[in-house]
Tab-separated table of C-alpha atoms and ligand atoms in Angstrom:
chain	number	residue	atom	x	y	z
A	132	MET	CA	0.000	0.000	0.000
A	133	LYS	CA	1.304	3.444	-0.917
A	134	LYS	CA	1.483	6.081	1.838
A	135	ILE	CA	-1.319	8.138	0.291
A	136	ASP	CA	-3.796	5.362	1.092
A	137	GLU	CA	-2.738	5.442	4.745
A	138	ILE	CA	-3.736	9.116	4.754
A	139	LEU	CA	-6.980	8.670	2.802
A	140	THR	CA	-8.791	6.504	5.348
A	141	GLU	CA	-12.395	5.353	4.933
A	142	ASP	CA	-13.901	8.025	7.197
A	143	ILE	CA	-12.697	10.816	4.914
A	144	ARG	CA	-15.117	12.587	2.583
A	145	SER	CA	-13.833	16.159	2.313
A	146	ILE	CA	-10.253	17.397	1.852
A	147	ALA	CA	-8.653	20.855	1.832
A	148	ILE	CA	-5.265	21.351	0.170
A	149	VAL	CA	-3.406	24.468	1.348
A	150	GLY	CA	0.016	25.900	0.422
A	151	HIS	CA	2.261	28.574	1.934
A	152	MET	CA	1.998	32.360	1.636
A	153	ARG	CA	3.324	33.845	-1.612
A	154	PRO	CA	3.368	30.412	-3.297
A	155	ASP	CA	6.275	29.563	-5.591
A	156	GLY	CA	6.470	26.993	-8.397
A	157	ASP	CA	7.055	24.090	-6.011
A	158	CYS	CA	4.118	25.062	-3.818
A	159	VAL	CA	1.669	25.581	-6.697
A	160	GLY	CA	2.927	22.525	-8.593
A	161	SER	CA	2.743	20.167	-5.632
A	162	CYS	CA	-0.662	21.446	-4.430
A	163	MET	CA	-2.079	21.196	-7.965
A	164	GLY	CA	-0.391	17.818	-8.480
A	165	LEU	CA	-2.083	16.454	-5.368
A	166	TYR	CA	-5.430	17.982	-6.417
A	167	ASN	CA	-5.207	16.428	-9.907
A	168	TYR	CA	-4.181	13.048	-8.465
A	169	LEU	CA	-7.144	13.014	-6.058
A	170	LYS	CA	-9.562	14.144	-8.799
A	171	ASP	CA	-8.288	11.473	-11.211
A	172	ASN	CA	-8.455	8.523	-8.832
A	173	TYR	CA	-10.998	9.195	-6.056
A	174	SER	CA	-14.402	10.750	-5.470
A	175	PHE	CA	-13.592	13.005	-2.491
A	176	ASP	CA	-14.977	16.498	-2.129
A	177	VAL	CA	-11.607	18.260	-2.575
A	178	ASP	CA	-10.951	22.005	-2.391
A	179	ILE	CA	-7.650	23.725	-3.086
A	180	TYR	CA	-6.605	27.090	-1.650
A	181	LEU	CA	-3.683	29.250	-2.782
A	182	ASP	CA	-2.645	32.915	-2.589
A	183	ASP	CA	-2.125	34.767	-5.851
A	184	PHE	CA	0.789	33.360	-7.910
A	185	ALA	CA	2.616	33.757	-11.243
A	186	SER	CA	0.221	33.590	-14.208
A	187	SER	CA	2.670	31.331	-16.102
A	188	LEU	CA	1.612	28.522	-13.709
A	189	LEU	CA	-2.064	28.761	-14.652
A	190	PHE	CA	-1.539	26.207	-17.431
A	191	MET	CA	-2.008	23.430	-14.851
A	192	ARG	CA	-5.253	21.502	-15.198
A	193	TYR	CA	-8.007	22.552	-12.751
A	194	SER	CA	-6.276	25.795	-11.784
A	195	GLU	CA	-9.667	27.511	-12.279
A	196	GLN	CA	-10.802	25.467	-9.230
A	197	ILE	CA	-8.408	27.263	-6.868
A	198	ASN	CA	-10.283	29.062	-4.052
A	199	ALA	CA	-13.618	27.997	-5.597
A	200	ASN	CA	-15.245	27.248	-2.230
A	201	THR	CA	-16.707	30.354	-0.610
A	202	ASP	CA	-18.169	28.676	2.494
A	203	LYS	CA	-15.811	29.845	5.238
A	204	THR	CA	-17.570	27.694	7.842
A	205	LYS	CA	-16.857	24.428	6.012
A	206	ALA	CA	-15.169	21.850	8.276
A	207	TYR	CA	-12.988	19.365	6.377
A	208	ASP	CA	-12.306	15.763	7.368
A	209	LEU	CA	-8.728	16.200	6.207
A	210	PHE	CA	-6.454	19.250	5.861
A	211	ILE	CA	-3.289	18.741	3.800
A	212	ALA	CA	-0.567	21.416	4.080
A	213	VAL	CA	1.948	21.273	1.234
A	214	ASP	CA	5.451	22.866	1.031
A	215	CYS	CA	4.743	24.896	4.176
A	216	SER	CA	7.255	24.821	7.032
A	217	ASP	CA	5.072	26.128	9.845
A	218	ARG	CA	1.489	26.847	10.835
A	219	GLN	CA	1.947	30.642	10.622
A	220	ARG	CA	3.113	30.495	6.993
A	221	LEU	CA	-0.033	28.800	5.665
A	222	GLY	CA	-1.653	31.000	3.016
A	223	THR	CA	-5.277	31.321	1.869
A	224	GLY	CA	-7.333	28.531	3.461
A	225	SER	CA	-5.287	28.462	6.683
A	226	GLU	CA	-8.512	29.106	8.625
A	227	PHE	CA	-9.663	25.538	7.858
A	228	PHE	CA	-6.739	24.099	9.844
A	229	GLU	CA	-8.386	24.469	13.260
A	230	THR	CA	-11.700	22.837	12.381
A	231	ALA	CA	-10.307	19.969	10.294
A	232	GLY	CA	-10.774	16.401	11.551
A	233	ARG	CA	-7.170	15.501	10.801
A	234	THR	CA	-4.123	17.391	9.550
A	235	VAL	CA	-1.331	16.147	7.301
A	236	CYS	CA	1.835	17.925	6.166
A	237	ILE	CA	3.876	17.133	3.048
A	238	ASP	CA	7.095	19.148	3.108
A	239	HIS	CA	10.870	19.336	2.685
A	240	HIS	CA	11.919	22.325	4.841
A	241	ILE	CA	14.679	21.587	7.354
A	242	SER	CA	13.022	24.080	9.737
A	243	ASN	CA	9.707	22.143	9.768
A	244	GLN	CA	9.043	20.933	13.329
A	245	GLY	CA	5.993	18.809	12.417
A	246	TYR	CA	2.940	20.950	13.195
A	247	CYS	CA	0.380	18.481	11.788
A	248	GLU	CA	-0.868	15.151	13.168
A	249	ILE	CA	0.754	13.219	10.338
A	250	ASN	CA	3.958	14.693	8.901
A	251	HIS	CA	5.594	13.452	5.729
A	252	LEU	CA	8.841	15.402	5.883
A	253	ASN	CA	12.067	14.857	4.019
A	254	ALA	CA	14.641	17.640	4.242
A	255	ASP	CA	16.813	15.764	1.724
A	256	ALA	CA	14.168	16.075	-1.004
A	257	CYS	CA	14.789	18.995	-3.349
A	258	ALA	CA	11.090	19.893	-3.624
A	259	ALA	CA	7.777	19.212	-1.882
A	260	GLY	CA	6.808	17.760	-5.273
A	261	GLU	CA	9.429	15.059	-4.712
A	262	VAL	CA	8.123	14.207	-1.209
A	263	LEU	CA	4.602	14.029	-2.658
A	264	TYR	CA	5.672	11.826	-5.570
A	265	GLU	CA	7.005	9.229	-3.115
A	266	LEU	CA	3.552	8.980	-1.503
A	267	LEU	CA	1.719	8.341	-4.782
A	268	GLU	CA	1.135	5.293	-6.909
A	269	GLU	CA	3.128	5.680	-10.112
A	270	ASP	CA	0.502	4.157	-12.421
A	271	LYS	CA	-2.216	6.439	-11.040
A	272	ILE	CA	-0.273	9.566	-12.053
A	273	SER	CA	-1.879	11.152	-15.129
A	274	LYS	CA	-0.163	13.418	-17.633
A	275	ALA	CA	-1.876	16.430	-15.993
A	276	THR	CA	-0.563	15.437	-12.539
A	277	ALA	CA	2.899	14.789	-13.999
A	278	GLU	CA	2.977	18.328	-15.462
A	279	CYS	CA	2.314	19.789	-12.020
A	280	LEU	CA	4.902	17.634	-10.210
A	281	TYR	CA	7.545	18.258	-12.879
A	282	THR	CA	6.980	22.019	-12.554
A	283	ALA	CA	7.335	21.749	-8.767
A	284	ILE	CA	10.672	19.934	-9.019
A	285	VAL	CA	12.028	22.184	-11.796
A	286	HIS	CA	11.355	25.319	-9.756
A	287	ASP	CA	12.832	24.254	-6.410
A	288	SER	CA	15.871	22.641	-8.011
A	289	GLY	CA	16.728	25.628	-10.233
A	290	VAL	CA	16.154	23.366	-13.267
A	291	PHE	CA	18.022	20.420	-11.689
A	292	GLN	CA	21.019	22.571	-10.780
A	293	TYR	CA	21.084	22.909	-6.973
A	294	SER	CA	22.993	20.549	-4.693
A	295	SER	CA	19.655	19.349	-3.289
A	296	VAL	CA	19.211	17.356	-6.519
A	297	THR	CA	19.902	13.619	-6.083
A	298	PRO	CA	19.926	10.632	-8.421
A	299	ARG	CA	16.411	9.948	-7.107
A	300	THR	CA	15.275	13.448	-8.224
A	301	MET	CA	16.406	12.611	-11.753
A	302	GLU	CA	14.700	9.208	-11.636
A	303	ILE	CA	11.434	10.862	-10.606
A	304	ALA	CA	11.835	13.530	-13.304
A	305	GLY	CA	12.402	10.708	-15.813
A	306	LYS	CA	9.232	8.917	-14.707
A	307	LEU	CA	7.270	12.154	-15.061
A	308	MET	CA	8.742	12.790	-18.530
A	309	GLY	CA	7.572	9.286	-19.400
A	310	LYS	CA	3.973	10.467	-18.958
A	311	GLY	CA	4.334	12.435	-22.199
A	312	ILE	CA	4.598	15.957	-20.767
A	313	ASP	CA	6.079	18.855	-22.746
A	314	PHE	CA	8.986	19.247	-20.295
A	315	SER	CA	10.957	21.632	-22.432
A	316	ASN	CA	8.045	24.049	-22.730
A	317	ILE	CA	7.355	23.855	-18.971
A	318	VAL	CA	10.932	24.945	-18.217
A	319	ALA	CA	10.950	27.708	-20.839
A	320	LYS	CA	7.528	29.163	-20.049
A	321	THR	CA	7.371	28.845	-16.274
A	322	PHE	CA	10.998	29.167	-15.191
A	323	TYR	CA	12.923	31.323	-17.659
A	324	GLU	CA	10.374	33.503	-19.433
A	325	LYS	CA	9.670	36.781	-17.649
A	326	SER	CA	7.569	39.815	-18.486
A	327	TYR	CA	9.427	42.915	-19.696
A	328	ASN	CA	8.712	44.654	-16.380
A	329	ARG	CA	10.049	41.716	-14.358
A	330	ASN	CA	13.265	41.787	-16.375
A	331	GLN	CA	13.572	45.526	-15.815
A	332	VAL	CA	13.285	45.131	-12.042
A	333	LEU	CA	15.850	42.328	-12.131
A	334	GLY	CA	18.184	44.650	-14.046
A	335	ARG	CA	17.625	47.437	-11.546
A	336	ALA	CA	18.343	45.129	-8.592
A	337	LEU	CA	21.594	43.917	-10.181
A	338	LEU	CA	22.627	47.447	-11.138
A	339	GLU	CA	22.156	48.748	-7.607
A	340	SER	CA	23.591	45.738	-5.783
A	341	VAL	CA	26.307	46.309	-3.184
A	342	ARG	CA	29.116	43.947	-2.186
A	343	LEU	CA	30.271	43.529	1.422
A	344	MET	CA	32.868	41.410	3.244
A	345	GLU	CA	35.406	41.546	0.417
A	346	GLY	CA	32.798	40.417	-2.082
A	347	LYS	CA	31.662	37.350	-0.116
A	348	CYS	CA	28.279	38.920	0.503
A	349	ILE	CA	26.056	40.873	-1.888
A	350	PHE	CA	22.774	42.639	-1.287
A	351	SER	CA	20.141	44.562	-3.149
A	352	VAL	CA	16.860	46.246	-2.206
A	353	ILE	CA	13.706	47.095	-4.132
A	354	SER	CA	11.591	49.787	-2.474
A	355	ALA	CA	7.799	49.867	-2.500
A	356	ALA	CA	8.042	52.981	-4.717
A	357	ASN	CA	10.128	51.065	-7.264
A	358	MET	CA	7.686	48.168	-7.244
A	359	GLU	CA	4.945	50.644	-8.025
A	360	PHE	CA	7.018	52.324	-10.732
A	361	TYR	CA	7.699	49.036	-12.561
A	362	ARG	CA	4.185	47.825	-11.760
A	363	VAL	CA	5.399	44.577	-10.196
A	364	LYS	CA	4.126	42.523	-7.270
A	365	PRO	CA	6.166	40.416	-4.809
A	366	LYS	CA	5.557	37.311	-6.964
A	367	ASP	CA	7.398	39.110	-9.824
A	368	LEU	CA	10.602	39.349	-7.781
A	369	ASP	CA	11.284	35.591	-7.756
A	370	GLY	CA	14.704	34.762	-9.167
A	371	ILE	CA	16.425	38.064	-8.323
A	372	VAL	CA	18.234	36.647	-5.289
A	373	GLU	CA	19.465	33.660	-7.350
A	374	SER	CA	20.895	36.064	-9.946
A	375	LEU	CA	22.709	37.949	-7.173
A	376	ARG	CA	24.169	34.675	-5.870
A	377	ASN	CA	25.540	33.917	-9.339
A	378	THR	CA	28.069	36.734	-8.845
A	379	GLU	CA	31.654	35.455	-8.807
A	380	GLY	CA	33.196	35.300	-5.317
A	381	VAL	CA	29.852	35.635	-3.537
A	382	GLU	CA	29.040	33.186	-0.722
A	383	VAL	CA	25.779	34.743	0.424
A	384	ALA	CA	23.229	36.860	-1.450
A	385	ILE	CA	20.614	38.979	0.326
A	386	PHE	CA	17.605	40.432	-1.428
A	387	LEU	CA	15.093	42.681	0.313
A	388	TYR	CA	11.859	44.209	-0.785
A	389	GLU	CA	9.822	46.681	1.195
A	390	THR	CA	6.497	45.276	2.423
A	391	ASN	CA	5.553	48.208	4.704
A	392	ALA	CA	7.235	51.256	6.209
A	393	GLN	CA	10.340	49.944	7.989
A	394	GLU	CA	9.455	46.338	7.101
A	395	TYR	CA	11.281	44.125	4.616
A	396	LYS	CA	10.825	40.617	3.228
A	397	VAL	CA	14.275	39.057	3.254
A	398	SER	CA	15.498	36.346	0.869
A	399	LEU	CA	18.819	34.649	1.555
A	400	ARG	CA	20.769	32.321	-0.710
A	401	SER	CA	24.158	30.735	-0.015
A	402	LYS	CA	26.683	28.796	-2.066
A	403	ASP	CA	28.534	26.551	0.426
A	404	ALA	CA	29.979	28.152	3.521
A	405	VAL	CA	26.895	29.509	5.292
A	406	ASP	CA	23.696	27.879	6.569
A	407	VAL	CA	21.188	30.645	5.797
A	408	SER	CA	18.287	28.771	7.403
A	409	ARG	CA	20.070	29.357	10.739
A	410	VAL	CA	20.294	33.080	9.980
A	411	ALA	CA	16.620	33.303	8.926
A	412	SER	CA	15.448	31.220	11.907
A	413	TYR	CA	17.154	33.700	14.234
A	414	TYR	CA	14.799	36.374	12.884
A	415	GLY	CA	11.668	34.228	13.041
A	416	GLY	CA	11.882	32.820	9.498
A	417	GLY	CA	13.244	29.571	8.137
A	418	GLY	CA	13.837	27.535	5.014
A	419	HIS	CA	16.708	25.398	3.799
A	420	ILE	CA	20.491	25.478	4.292
A	421	LYS	CA	21.060	27.283	0.981
A	422	ALA	CA	17.735	29.121	0.578
A	423	ALA	CA	15.864	30.796	3.394
A	424	GLY	CA	13.740	33.808	4.206
A	425	CYS	CA	12.241	35.944	6.942
A	426	THR	CA	10.616	39.329	7.544
A	427	MET	CA	12.607	42.039	9.345
A	428	HIS	CA	11.908	45.506	10.714
A	429	GLY	CA	13.893	48.739	10.744
A	430	SER	CA	15.838	50.626	8.081
A	431	VAL	CA	17.683	48.850	5.260
A	432	TYR	CA	20.862	49.683	7.144
A	433	ASP	CA	19.577	47.961	10.323
A	434	VAL	CA	18.411	44.885	8.428
A	435	ILE	CA	21.680	44.439	6.515
A	436	ASN	CA	23.733	45.112	9.638
A	437	ASN	CA	21.843	42.482	11.618
A	438	LEU	CA	21.983	39.857	8.880
A	439	THR	CA	25.658	40.353	8.070
A	440	LYS	CA	26.605	39.939	11.756
A	441	HIS	CA	25.334	36.356	11.606
A	442	ILE	CA	26.738	35.677	8.153
A	443	GLU	CA	30.172	36.999	9.116
A	444	ARG	CA	30.191	34.839	12.255
A	445	GLN	CA	29.474	31.713	10.232
A	446	LEU	CA	32.111	32.617	7.652
A	447	MET	CA	34.653	33.071	10.485
A	448	GLU	CA	33.696	29.725	12.045
A	449	GLY	CA	34.128	28.031	8.683
A	450	SER	CA	37.552	29.502	8.021
A	451	ARG	CA	39.000	28.450	11.383
B	1028	AMP	P1	12.221	32.898	-0.452
B	1028	AMP	O1	13.483	33.630	-0.245
B	1028	AMP	O2	11.014	33.628	0.023
B	1028	AMP	O3	12.118	32.362	-1.838
B	1028	AMP	O4	12.291	31.640	0.496
B	1028	AMP	C1	13.342	30.742	0.479
B	1028	AMP	C2	12.971	29.542	1.307
B	1028	AMP	O5	12.799	29.904	2.662
B	1028	AMP	C3	11.663	28.908	0.876
B	1028	AMP	O6	11.807	27.518	0.954
B	1028	AMP	C4	10.658	29.414	1.859
B	1028	AMP	O7	9.644	28.487	2.063
B	1028	AMP	C5	11.479	29.653	3.105
B	1028	AMP	N1	10.995	30.858	3.798
B	1028	AMP	C6	10.905	32.107	3.285
B	1028	AMP	N2	10.411	32.984	4.176
B	1028	AMP	C7	10.153	32.284	5.305
B	1028	AMP	C8	9.610	32.599	6.597
B	1028	AMP	N3	9.228	33.852	6.909
B	1028	AMP	N4	9.484	31.590	7.477
B	1028	AMP	C9	9.853	30.349	7.173
B	1028	AMP	N5	10.385	29.966	5.983
B	1028	AMP	C10	10.532	30.911	5.054
B	1029	MN	MN1	7.913	26.942	-1.602
B	1030	MN	MN1	9.581	23.850	-1.745
């Protein structure tokens, strides 16, 4: 018996699938993959909830069903949280957590402490889509489900580039390709293609980036005024921090965008020497060793000063 059948016990009729705030490709792909899988093989009353996300991901089958339920008092038999490291980071639909009969989490964040009753966690998996794949029955995965799971894995692995990718990741990707998906188009359209405005903001962030610690650290900031000027939303800023990390000599990249007066969303990426999930956790956030985030208060100067203190300490420890 596959693990999914241990979760889908006989007493279950209704299911809510919920992702994290500001959902990325892994979150949308794994939530939609699970939704498609349940729709294809079972007759549950399933609802899926997600915050607003990149329009390039709307190609996934049933995406018009997202947030379709308007009954806020609905109590689900089962609540499944996907790609979300803690209770507070659940996005749209988080209100159904409390009233659900049972809660299940499918995730790969090292900072996940297991906030659900059943937790399928694997911090060695490169994407939540990979953790989910391992729970499913291979011959029940349709082409539509495979498209979602492939997108999830592509996005969290940087197109199979990051060190989180394992031989198993490639095996799973191969199985999904075997379902007849247009993998090349998925990568081009959802990962690399960006609107003109998104590319302009990326250019601006690179142009105004600043190096610290003899070039080992780099940071850039986009103000709320700039976001308005380029007419971009937070979801349009994905990928900027990865571009900063690609700078030669850089160990840690920091990207901030202003969410409110004196409040910044922080994205951290590292190459090898620094565990950025430790840095983000210190400020109430979390994530993975090489990709983490948090929200911080104060001026840009305060935020950078506080972050670099921790980064510098880790770099010193490593060089001893
Ligand atoms: P981001 O920089 O927002 O792309 O996030 C990088 C990684 O850190 C992702 O896996 C996020 O899920 C995680 N992360 C970002 N922000 C937070 C936060 N405030 N709390 C916990 N995890 C976070
Ligand atoms: Mn995610
Ligand atoms: Mn993920």
